Every structure is written in C-alpha cells, then in structure tokens.
Short mmCIF file of C-alpha atoms and ligand atoms in Angstrom, two decimals:
data_model
loop_
_atom_site.label_atom_id
_atom_site.label_comp_id
_atom_site.label_asym_id
_atom_site.label_seq_id
_atom_site.Cartn_x
_atom_site.Cartn_y
_atom_site.Cartn_z
CA MET E 82 0.00 0.00 0.00
CA GLU E 83 1.02 3.58 -0.46
CA LYS E 84 2.24 5.11 2.82
CA THR E 85 0.35 8.33 3.37
CA TRP E 86 0.05 10.76 6.29
CA ARG E 87 -2.66 13.19 7.34
CA TRP E 88 -1.10 16.63 7.24
CA PHE E 89 -3.03 19.77 8.14
CA GLY E 90 -1.54 22.18 5.64
CA LYS E 91 1.18 24.79 5.50
CA ASN E 92 0.76 25.74 9.18
CA ASP E 93 1.10 22.17 10.44
CA LYS E 94 4.03 21.98 12.87
CA ILE E 95 4.91 18.66 11.28
CA THR E 96 6.59 19.69 8.05
CA LEU E 97 6.69 17.88 4.73
CA GLN E 98 10.47 17.61 5.13
CA MET E 99 9.97 15.71 8.39
CA LEU E 100 7.54 13.39 6.64
CA ARG E 101 10.00 12.61 3.86
CA GLN E 102 12.58 11.61 6.43
CA ILE E 103 10.25 9.00 7.90
CA GLY E 104 9.36 7.39 4.59
CA VAL E 105 5.96 8.94 3.88
CA GLU E 106 5.08 8.79 0.17
CA GLY E 107 1.73 10.53 -0.15
CA ILE E 108 -0.10 13.32 1.65
CA VAL E 109 -3.66 13.27 2.92
CA THR E 110 -4.96 16.77 3.39
CA ALA E 111 -7.71 19.30 2.71
CA LEU E 112 -8.13 23.00 2.04
CA HIS E 113 -8.78 23.56 5.72
CA ALA E 114 -9.26 27.31 5.40
CA ILE E 115 -12.20 27.07 2.99
CA PRO E 116 -15.48 27.16 4.93
CA ASN E 117 -17.69 24.10 4.67
CA GLY E 118 -19.99 24.35 1.64
CA GLU E 119 -17.85 26.71 -0.41
CA VAL E 120 -16.12 25.82 -3.67
CA TRP E 121 -12.51 24.63 -3.72
CA THR E 122 -11.07 26.63 -6.60
CA SER E 123 -8.50 25.27 -9.05
CA GLU E 124 -6.15 28.00 -7.96
CA ASP E 125 -6.19 26.97 -4.29
CA ILE E 126 -5.97 23.28 -5.14
CA LEU E 127 -3.01 23.75 -7.48
CA ASP E 128 -1.21 26.01 -5.03
CA LEU E 129 -1.30 23.33 -2.31
CA LYS E 130 -0.54 20.55 -4.77
CA GLN E 131 2.56 22.33 -6.00
CA TYR E 132 3.68 23.04 -2.44
CA ILE E 133 3.45 19.32 -1.65
CA GLU E 134 5.21 18.31 -4.85
CA ALA E 135 8.02 20.80 -4.27
CA ALA E 136 8.85 18.76 -1.16
CA GLY E 137 9.10 15.57 -3.22
CA LEU E 138 5.71 14.21 -2.14
CA ARG E 139 2.31 13.89 -3.81
CA TRP E 140 -1.20 14.85 -2.75
CA SER E 141 -2.75 11.37 -2.72
CA VAL E 142 -6.01 11.79 -0.84
CA VAL E 143 -8.39 14.57 0.13
CA GLU E 144 -9.60 14.14 3.70
CA SER E 145 -12.14 15.50 3.87
CA LEU E 146 -14.26 17.37 1.41
CA PRO E 147 -16.96 17.92 4.04
CA VAL E 148 -20.60 17.33 3.21
CA SER E 149 -22.66 20.23 4.55
CA GLU E 150 -25.41 19.50 7.04
CA ALA E 151 -28.14 20.73 4.67
CA ILE E 152 -27.14 18.01 2.20
CA LYS E 153 -27.48 15.41 4.95
CA TYR E 154 -30.85 16.60 6.26
CA ALA E 155 -32.08 17.72 2.82
CA GLY E 156 -32.54 21.40 3.64
CA SER E 157 -33.70 23.94 1.09
CA GLU E 158 -30.14 24.83 0.10
CA ARG E 159 -29.18 21.22 -0.63
CA ASP E 160 -29.01 21.46 -4.43
CA ARG E 161 -26.93 24.62 -4.38
CA LEU E 162 -24.51 22.98 -1.93
CA ILE E 163 -24.29 19.82 -4.07
CA ASP E 164 -23.61 22.04 -7.11
CA ASN E 165 -20.68 23.55 -5.19
CA TYR E 166 -19.48 20.10 -4.20
CA ILE E 167 -19.55 19.05 -7.86
CA VAL E 168 -17.47 22.07 -8.87
CA SER E 169 -14.91 21.19 -6.16
CA LEU E 170 -14.77 17.60 -7.43
CA ASP E 171 -14.39 18.85 -10.99
CA ASN E 172 -11.46 21.04 -9.92
CA LEU E 173 -9.86 18.19 -7.97
CA GLY E 174 -10.33 15.82 -10.92
CA LYS E 175 -8.72 18.31 -13.29
CA ALA E 176 -5.77 18.60 -10.89
CA GLY E 177 -5.40 14.80 -10.91
CA ILE E 178 -6.40 14.29 -7.25
CA LYS E 179 -8.61 11.26 -7.36
CA THR E 180 -9.31 9.94 -3.89
CA VAL E 181 -11.77 11.88 -1.75
CA CYS E 182 -12.68 10.84 1.79
CA TYR E 183 -15.89 12.20 3.31
CA ASN E 184 -18.43 11.08 5.86
CA PHE E 185 -22.18 11.23 6.27
CA MET E 186 -22.43 11.56 10.06
CA PRO E 187 -25.08 14.09 11.09
CA VAL E 188 -23.89 17.00 13.26
CA ILE E 189 -21.06 15.27 15.07
CA ASP E 190 -18.09 13.47 13.54
CA TRP E 191 -15.88 11.18 15.64
CA ILE E 192 -16.53 11.11 19.39
CA ARG E 193 -14.23 10.72 22.39
CA THR E 194 -14.74 11.74 26.01
CA ASP E 195 -11.09 11.90 27.01
CA LEU E 196 -8.27 13.10 24.78
CA HIS E 197 -5.43 12.44 27.23
CA ARG E 198 -5.99 9.13 28.98
CA THR E 199 -2.64 8.30 30.54
CA LEU E 200 -1.55 4.69 30.24
CA PRO E 201 0.70 2.88 32.74
CA ASP E 202 3.73 3.34 30.43
CA GLY E 203 3.39 7.15 30.56
CA THR E 204 2.00 7.62 27.04
CA ALA E 205 -1.46 9.12 26.56
CA THR E 206 -4.29 8.09 24.28
CA LEU E 207 -7.92 8.73 23.32
CA TYR E 208 -10.76 7.17 25.26
CA PHE E 209 -14.54 6.83 25.07
CA ASP E 210 -16.24 6.50 28.46
CA ARG E 211 -19.86 5.37 28.23
CA VAL E 212 -20.90 6.95 31.53
CA ARG E 213 -19.29 10.31 30.80
CA PHE E 214 -20.84 10.36 27.37
CA ALA E 215 -24.27 9.63 28.85
CA TYR E 216 -23.57 12.36 31.40
CA PHE E 217 -22.97 14.84 28.60
CA ASP E 218 -26.21 13.80 26.91
CA LEU E 219 -28.41 13.74 30.03
CA LYS E 220 -27.00 16.42 32.29
CA ILE E 221 -25.25 18.89 30.02
CA LEU E 222 -27.22 18.72 26.80
CA GLY E 223 -30.42 17.75 28.63
CA ARG E 224 -31.80 16.07 25.51
CA ALA E 225 -35.51 15.32 25.83
CA GLY E 226 -36.28 11.61 26.16
CA ALA E 227 -32.60 10.63 26.37
CA GLU E 228 -33.08 8.58 29.59
CA LYS E 229 -35.02 5.98 27.60
CA GLU E 230 -31.93 5.21 25.53
CA TYR E 231 -29.68 4.18 28.42
CA PRO E 232 -29.82 1.09 30.64
CA GLN E 233 -30.62 1.52 34.33
CA GLU E 234 -27.06 0.76 35.40
CA ILE E 235 -25.71 3.65 33.31
CA LEU E 236 -28.36 6.04 34.62
CA ALA E 237 -27.32 5.18 38.17
CA GLN E 238 -23.66 5.83 37.38
CA VAL E 239 -24.56 9.14 35.74
CA ASP E 240 -26.32 10.21 38.94
CA ALA E 241 -23.31 9.21 41.00
CA LEU E 242 -21.00 11.14 38.68
CA ASP E 243 -23.25 14.17 39.01
CA GLN E 244 -22.44 14.29 42.74
CA ALA E 245 -18.70 14.21 42.13
CA ILE E 246 -17.91 15.98 38.85
CA THR E 247 -16.34 19.44 39.03
CA GLU E 248 -17.17 22.42 36.82
CA ALA E 249 -13.73 22.17 35.24
CA GLU E 250 -14.30 18.51 34.39
CA LYS E 251 -17.63 19.40 32.80
CA GLU E 252 -15.92 22.01 30.62
CA GLU E 253 -13.27 19.49 29.65
CA LEU E 254 -15.93 16.98 28.69
CA ILE E 255 -17.73 19.51 26.48
CA ASP E 256 -14.44 20.48 24.93
CA ALA E 257 -13.52 16.87 24.15
CA ILE E 258 -16.90 15.81 22.76
CA ILE E 259 -18.01 18.78 20.68
CA VAL E 260 -15.09 21.19 20.26
CA LYS E 261 -11.56 19.78 20.01
CA THR E 262 -12.46 16.64 18.07
CA GLN E 263 -14.73 18.52 15.68
CA GLY E 264 -13.17 21.85 14.78
CA PHE E 265 -10.56 20.51 12.41
CA VAL E 266 -12.83 18.01 10.68
CA ASN E 267 -16.00 19.80 9.65
CA GLY E 268 -16.08 23.24 11.19
CA ASN E 269 -19.55 22.86 12.73
CA ILE E 270 -18.10 24.00 16.06
CA LYS E 271 -14.67 25.54 16.39
CA GLU E 272 -12.39 26.46 19.24
CA GLY E 273 -13.25 29.90 20.49
CA ASP E 274 -16.96 29.61 19.67
CA GLN E 275 -19.09 31.01 22.48
CA ASN E 276 -21.49 28.57 24.13
CA PRO E 277 -20.80 25.47 22.02
CA VAL E 278 -23.58 23.54 23.77
CA ALA E 279 -26.19 26.00 22.49
CA ILE E 280 -24.78 25.77 18.94
CA PHE E 281 -24.83 22.00 19.24
CA ARG E 282 -28.49 21.96 20.35
CA ARG E 283 -29.44 24.03 17.30
CA LEU E 284 -27.56 21.65 15.02
CA LEU E 285 -29.30 18.65 16.57
CA ALA E 286 -32.72 20.23 16.06
CA GLN E 287 -32.17 20.22 12.30
CA TYR E 288 -32.48 16.44 12.39
CA ASP E 289 -35.83 16.26 14.16
CA GLY E 290 -37.88 13.65 12.33
CA ILE E 291 -34.93 12.32 10.30
CA ASP E 292 -34.49 8.61 10.79
CA ARG E 293 -32.09 6.12 9.22
CA ASP E 294 -34.27 5.62 6.15
CA ARG E 295 -34.50 9.34 5.44
CA LEU E 296 -30.78 9.78 5.92
CA ARG E 297 -30.13 6.88 3.54
CA GLU E 298 -32.38 8.50 0.93
CA ASN E 299 -30.45 11.75 1.30
CA MET E 300 -27.11 10.00 0.98
CA LYS E 301 -28.25 8.17 -2.13
CA TYR E 302 -29.49 11.42 -3.63
CA PHE E 303 -26.13 13.07 -2.97
CA LEU E 304 -24.12 10.17 -4.40
CA GLU E 305 -26.27 9.88 -7.51
CA ARG E 306 -25.80 13.56 -8.22
CA ILE E 307 -22.02 13.50 -7.87
CA MET E 308 -21.29 10.18 -9.64
CA PRO E 309 -21.16 11.69 -13.17
CA VAL E 310 -18.34 14.11 -12.30
CA CYS E 311 -16.53 11.34 -10.40
CA GLU E 312 -16.80 9.09 -13.43
CA GLN E 313 -15.54 11.80 -15.77
CA TYR E 314 -12.20 12.05 -13.92
CA GLY E 315 -12.06 8.68 -12.17
CA VAL E 316 -12.44 10.33 -8.76
CA ASN E 317 -13.15 7.77 -6.02
CA MET E 318 -15.43 8.92 -3.23
CA CYS E 319 -14.69 6.97 -0.04
CA VAL E 320 -17.06 7.22 2.84
CA HIS E 321 -15.57 7.13 6.33
CA PRO E 322 -17.46 4.86 8.75
CA ASP E 323 -19.25 6.38 11.71
CA ASP E 324 -17.11 6.63 14.83
CA PRO E 325 -18.28 5.04 17.04
CA PRO E 326 -20.46 2.99 14.67
CA ARG E 327 -23.82 3.26 16.39
CA GLN E 328 -26.85 5.54 16.77
CA ILE E 329 -25.96 8.42 19.06
CA LEU E 330 -27.71 11.41 20.70
CA GLY E 331 -30.93 10.49 18.90
CA LEU E 332 -29.19 10.98 15.55
CA PRO E 333 -29.31 8.37 12.82
CA ARG E 334 -25.98 6.90 11.75
CA ILE E 335 -25.89 4.83 8.57
CA VAL E 336 -22.30 3.64 8.05
CA THR E 337 -21.90 1.36 11.06
CA GLY E 338 -21.14 -2.16 9.83
CA ALA E 339 -21.78 -4.95 7.32
CA ASP E 340 -25.46 -4.27 6.61
CA ASP E 341 -24.93 -0.56 6.14
CA LEU E 342 -21.92 -1.06 3.88
CA ARG E 343 -23.86 -3.60 1.81
CA TRP E 344 -26.69 -1.11 1.45
CA LEU E 345 -24.25 1.62 0.44
CA VAL E 346 -22.40 -0.25 -2.30
CA ARG E 347 -25.66 -1.57 -3.76
CA ALA E 348 -27.70 1.63 -3.48
CA VAL E 349 -25.26 3.37 -5.82
CA ASP E 350 -23.49 0.51 -7.51
CA HIS E 351 -20.67 2.41 -9.15
CA PRO E 352 -16.92 1.81 -8.71
CA CYS E 353 -16.46 5.50 -7.75
CA ASN E 354 -18.78 4.97 -4.79
CA GLY E 355 -16.14 3.51 -2.50
CA ILE E 356 -15.20 3.06 1.12
CA THR E 357 -12.55 4.39 3.49
CA PHE E 358 -11.84 1.25 5.44
CA CYS E 359 -11.24 2.78 8.87
CA ALA E 360 -10.37 -0.25 10.96
CA GLY E 361 -10.39 1.86 14.10
CA SER E 362 -13.95 3.12 13.76
CA LEU E 363 -15.29 -0.25 12.68
CA SER E 364 -13.48 -2.08 15.48
CA SER E 365 -15.11 0.05 18.17
CA GLY E 366 -18.48 -1.52 17.32
CA ALA E 367 -18.92 -4.86 19.13
CA GLN E 368 -21.04 -6.07 16.20
CA ASN E 369 -18.13 -5.83 13.74
CA ASP E 370 -15.67 -8.57 12.78
CA VAL E 371 -13.11 -6.31 11.13
CA PRO E 372 -11.16 -8.84 9.01
CA ALA E 373 -14.46 -10.30 7.73
CA LEU E 374 -15.56 -6.80 6.70
CA ALA E 375 -12.22 -6.22 4.97
CA ARG E 376 -12.61 -9.44 2.99
CA GLU E 377 -16.17 -8.58 1.99
CA PHE E 378 -15.53 -4.96 1.03
CA ALA E 379 -11.92 -5.00 -0.21
CA SER E 380 -12.95 -4.55 -3.83
CA ARG E 381 -14.81 -1.33 -3.00
CA THR E 382 -12.15 0.00 -0.62
CA ARG E 383 -10.27 3.00 -2.00
CA PHE E 384 -8.44 4.22 1.12
CA VAL E 385 -7.41 2.50 4.37
CA HIS E 386 -7.04 3.86 7.91
CA LEU E 387 -4.86 1.55 9.97
CA ARG E 388 -5.90 1.90 13.59
CA SER E 389 -7.20 -0.43 16.27
CA THR E 390 -9.31 -0.27 19.43
CA ASP E 391 -10.15 -2.42 22.43
CA ILE E 392 -13.65 -2.60 23.86
CA LEU E 393 -13.45 -2.95 27.65
CA PRO E 394 -15.86 -5.00 29.81
CA SER E 395 -17.58 -1.74 30.85
CA GLY E 396 -18.41 -1.02 27.19
CA ASP E 397 -15.90 1.84 27.09
CA PHE E 398 -13.39 1.73 24.27
CA VAL E 399 -9.80 2.83 24.01
CA GLU E 400 -7.33 3.16 21.15
CA ALA E 401 -5.23 -0.01 21.10
CA PRO E 402 -1.60 -0.26 20.06
CA HIS E 403 -1.56 -0.70 16.28
CA LEU E 404 -0.39 -4.32 16.48
CA GLN E 405 -3.07 -5.29 18.98
CA GLY E 406 -6.80 -5.04 19.54
CA ARG E 407 -9.91 -5.61 17.50
CA GLY E 408 -8.60 -3.98 14.33
CA HIS E 409 -6.46 -7.04 13.45
CA LEU E 410 -4.26 -4.87 11.29
CA ILE E 411 -1.88 -7.69 10.34
CA ASP E 412 -4.77 -9.59 8.73
CA LEU E 413 -5.92 -6.39 7.05
CA VAL E 414 -2.53 -5.73 5.50
CA ARG E 415 -2.61 -9.28 4.09
CA ILE E 416 -6.06 -8.68 2.61
CA PHE E 417 -5.45 -5.23 1.16
CA GLU E 418 -1.92 -5.81 -0.19
CA ARG E 419 -3.31 -8.69 -2.23
CA GLU E 420 -6.37 -6.74 -3.33
CA ASN E 421 -4.53 -3.65 -4.53
CA PRO E 422 -0.92 -2.88 -3.61
CA ALA E 423 -1.42 0.74 -4.75
CA LEU E 424 -4.16 1.48 -2.18
CA PRO E 425 -3.32 4.56 -0.11
CA MET E 426 -3.19 3.82 3.60
CA ARG E 427 -2.43 6.03 6.55
CA VAL E 428 -1.88 5.14 10.14
CA ASP E 429 -4.52 6.85 12.17
CA HIS E 430 -4.40 8.22 15.71
CA GLY E 431 -1.03 7.81 17.36
CA LYS E 432 -0.46 7.99 21.09
CA LEU E 433 1.05 11.09 22.68
CA MET E 434 4.59 10.07 23.52
CA LEU E 435 8.14 11.36 23.99
CA ASP E 436 8.37 14.89 22.64
CA ASP E 437 4.72 15.04 21.53
CA ALA E 438 3.33 16.51 24.73
CA ASP E 439 2.37 20.20 24.69
CA LYS E 440 2.83 20.61 20.94
CA GLY E 441 -0.87 21.40 20.50
CA TYR E 442 -1.41 18.70 17.89
CA ASN E 443 -4.97 17.88 16.88
CA PRO E 444 -6.13 15.03 19.11
CA GLY E 445 -4.86 11.72 17.76
CA TYR E 446 -2.47 13.40 15.34
CA SER E 447 0.79 13.38 17.27
CA PHE E 448 4.14 13.10 15.51
CA PHE E 449 6.09 10.47 17.41
CA GLY E 450 3.04 8.35 18.16
CA ARG E 451 2.09 8.17 14.48
CA MET E 452 5.68 7.74 13.37
CA PHE E 453 6.02 4.77 15.73
CA ALA E 454 2.82 3.20 14.35
CA LEU E 455 3.88 3.87 10.76
CA ALA E 456 7.17 2.08 11.39
CA GLN E 457 5.25 -0.87 12.81
CA MET E 458 2.90 -1.04 9.85
CA ASP E 459 5.79 -0.59 7.43
CA GLY E 460 7.37 -3.69 8.97
CA VAL E 461 4.14 -5.65 8.64
CA MET E 462 3.84 -4.60 4.98
CA ALA E 463 7.41 -5.72 4.30
CA VAL E 464 6.70 -9.16 5.77
CA VAL E 465 3.43 -9.51 3.88
CA ASN E 466 5.01 -8.46 0.59
CA ASP E 467 7.76 -11.00 1.17
CA GLU E 468 5.11 -13.69 1.76
CA ILE E 469 3.36 -12.68 -1.46
CA LYS E 470 6.63 -12.78 -3.43
CA LYS E 471 7.41 -16.25 -2.11
CA GLY E 472 3.89 -17.47 -2.86
CA ILE E 473 3.13 -18.08 0.81
CA SER E 474 -0.55 -17.69 1.48
CA LEU E 475 -1.88 -17.52 5.02
C1 LIG A 562 -10.64 11.49 13.06
C2 LIG A 562 -11.13 10.97 11.80
C3 LIG A 562 -12.23 11.80 11.18
C4 LIG A 562 -12.36 11.49 9.71
C5 LIG A 562 -13.46 12.21 9.02
C6 LIG A 562 -13.52 11.85 7.56
O1 LIG A 562 -9.54 11.30 13.40
O2 LIG A 562 -11.48 9.65 11.89
O3 LIG A 562 -11.89 13.12 11.30
O4 LIG A 562 -11.17 11.87 9.11
O5 LIG A 562 -14.64 11.84 9.60
O6 LIG A 562 -14.51 12.59 6.95
#
C-alpha cells in the first residue's frame, strides 16, 4: 500500500520535510481554510498541490471534502450545496487528485470523552467513556427523552458522577466531545466559539424527524448527483465509517457495519462509490468482525485507515496499540496488499509520547506516536510483501 500521512496544511508543525525523512510517500490533506460548503477553486488546489510536490511528495487523498449538514438533512439549500461540491470535485479531478474521503455523520463526527488518557507506560491516548458520554447527553445537553436510551445501570452511574464531577471537568468533557475533536474536521463547532452547547443543540434540532431511512435516501441522492463528475475524472469517493459505529444522541448513523456497507455499495453501484476502510472506527463496534468486513468490502475499498481499538468489559473503548486489539491490522494488511498494492493507507491516531506533549497537535495526530505506528505497519507490509513474493498464502 502507499504510505500516506494526514497533514493539516502549510501551518502544520509537522513539516513535509519531516515526513519525507520517515518514509511517507503521499499526503492526505484538505483545504482547511475554505469554509464548509464553499467551492474549492482550481487556484487553491493547485497552489497546495505544487507546495506538496516541491517537497518531493504527492497529494494522494483529500480528507475531507466535508458534506454540509443541509445536504445530509435535505434542507432547502441542498441542491446549491451539491452544485458547489460538484465544482470542487471537478477542480480536484482536473488537478489529478482522485481519492476523496468524506463522511455522512449528522452534526457530530468522531466522538471521544477523554483526549489524554494516561496509560501505565506514561503515554497518553484517546478514550470513550460510556458513563461520561451519557452524562454529557443527560446532564449537560439535557436532551428530551434521552433517559429511555440508556440502561438503568448507566443512569445510576450518571447520577453518582453528578455528585462528584467538578465544573472544570464538565468544561473538559464539552471540549472533548463537541469542540476539540470537531473543529478541524467539519467546522460545525470551532475552538473559540461562544457557548458550544447551544450551537450544538441548534444543530441537533435540524435532524428532528430524520431517521435512518430518510438519511439513507439523502445519501443516495447526494451520491447519484455526484457520480457523473466522479466518473468523468475517475475520482473515487470513499465514505468514512461512523465513529463510534452506532446511533448516538438520537441521531441516525448509517455507516456502522456490514449491513450498512452492503446497502451503500448496492444503493449506488458504481466503482467511484467507494469506502474508506477505517479499521479503528469499525473495530469500536462490538457487532463488527473487522477482518471479515475487509474481505467482503476490499474490492470497493479506495483508502485504508490503519488503527485499532479495544472494547473494555464496561463497554468503554480505548485506542489499542496498532499491532493489537480488534482492528487485526496484520490480517488487514494481508487482505489489502493482495487486493490492490497501490491502495493509499495512513496510520490513524497515534499515542502522545516522547516529545509530543504540549505541541498542541490535533487530538490523535501526534508526531512520534504516528511515526512509531507507521514504522510498525511498514514492517508488517514488508513481511506480507515477502510472503506474497514467495507465494506463501496464510
Ligand atoms: C478522526 C477521523 C475523522 C475522519 C473524518 C472523515 O480522526 O477519523 O476526522 O477523518 O470523519 O470525513
């Protein structure tokens, strides 16, 4: 697979020169300064492309070209926003950038409750705590009817937490769930926004009455409209699975596992309608057997995120070391290297380690942590390619 790296643009503290030194081949990035819903012009695309190429790298994948909320809930401005999206795809296609990652998660992208969970070895990682998440929903957001969605044992723990939690911890929880993890991915809520909880409530209200079937219809509508421009340039759209892959905060989520992926590839049965196989997101759903999903969907996979998680007995989940956990990344490398050795892959979410602390990296996007994981996956790829060369099949 092609070794790629998510890089956040010219202001990223991790420079392209650093990435070349560690063996990165392709860059995964976006025009982060363009507000969601606006056109990516050829001029801006080419400027960034040339900057990347001047460092001896290539712009392999766009992550993400965000899908505006009104496209997802089918608001009155949906067609105008899809028209803009098509122009951006046209400009990317013309520039020869042909892999575009996006997601169709309403309102909130990936979710964690703790961005600095310290492990016994002194490194820190990302964590999802079921009770704290329920606390956010019930006691901070105060979502109507939310109690019905949680088992009694969680409700009791939420009440206990309510007696103990400090104001500072509440702020930290809000920051982790709806600010720090979101700002750099879709811009719905950004750092510095006043009263993020109120903004979040307004965003949620846009989905009143939208269930999984309606969201599926809206996704199909979007994909059908953009397929012609994708076909014209051979641009592969690759949907990122929901993280975590389950219904959340009363919102429908429709990219959660085997049934959803089957629906997706059949609903718009076109080779440009592809998948970002994010092993991390998929592995955090207890329903998912990740290697089985990889085998089933390899031929529609256009981009791979190598990451793993562990689900704990409490139902919480934590990012696992890349060679461990439910992601089974060794099996995945075997599957994807055989399917298409040119597939772009990036390691996703490294731990905070060594010199990473206090650099202000986006959560999950540390330097040393990701470099360490990339070296591990590079080793696995070397072994697998050696097996393939020698005709060993496992
Ligand atoms: C977080 C990522 C997400 C993902 C987007 C893709 O680390 O998994 O930000 O890149 O959802 O659209």
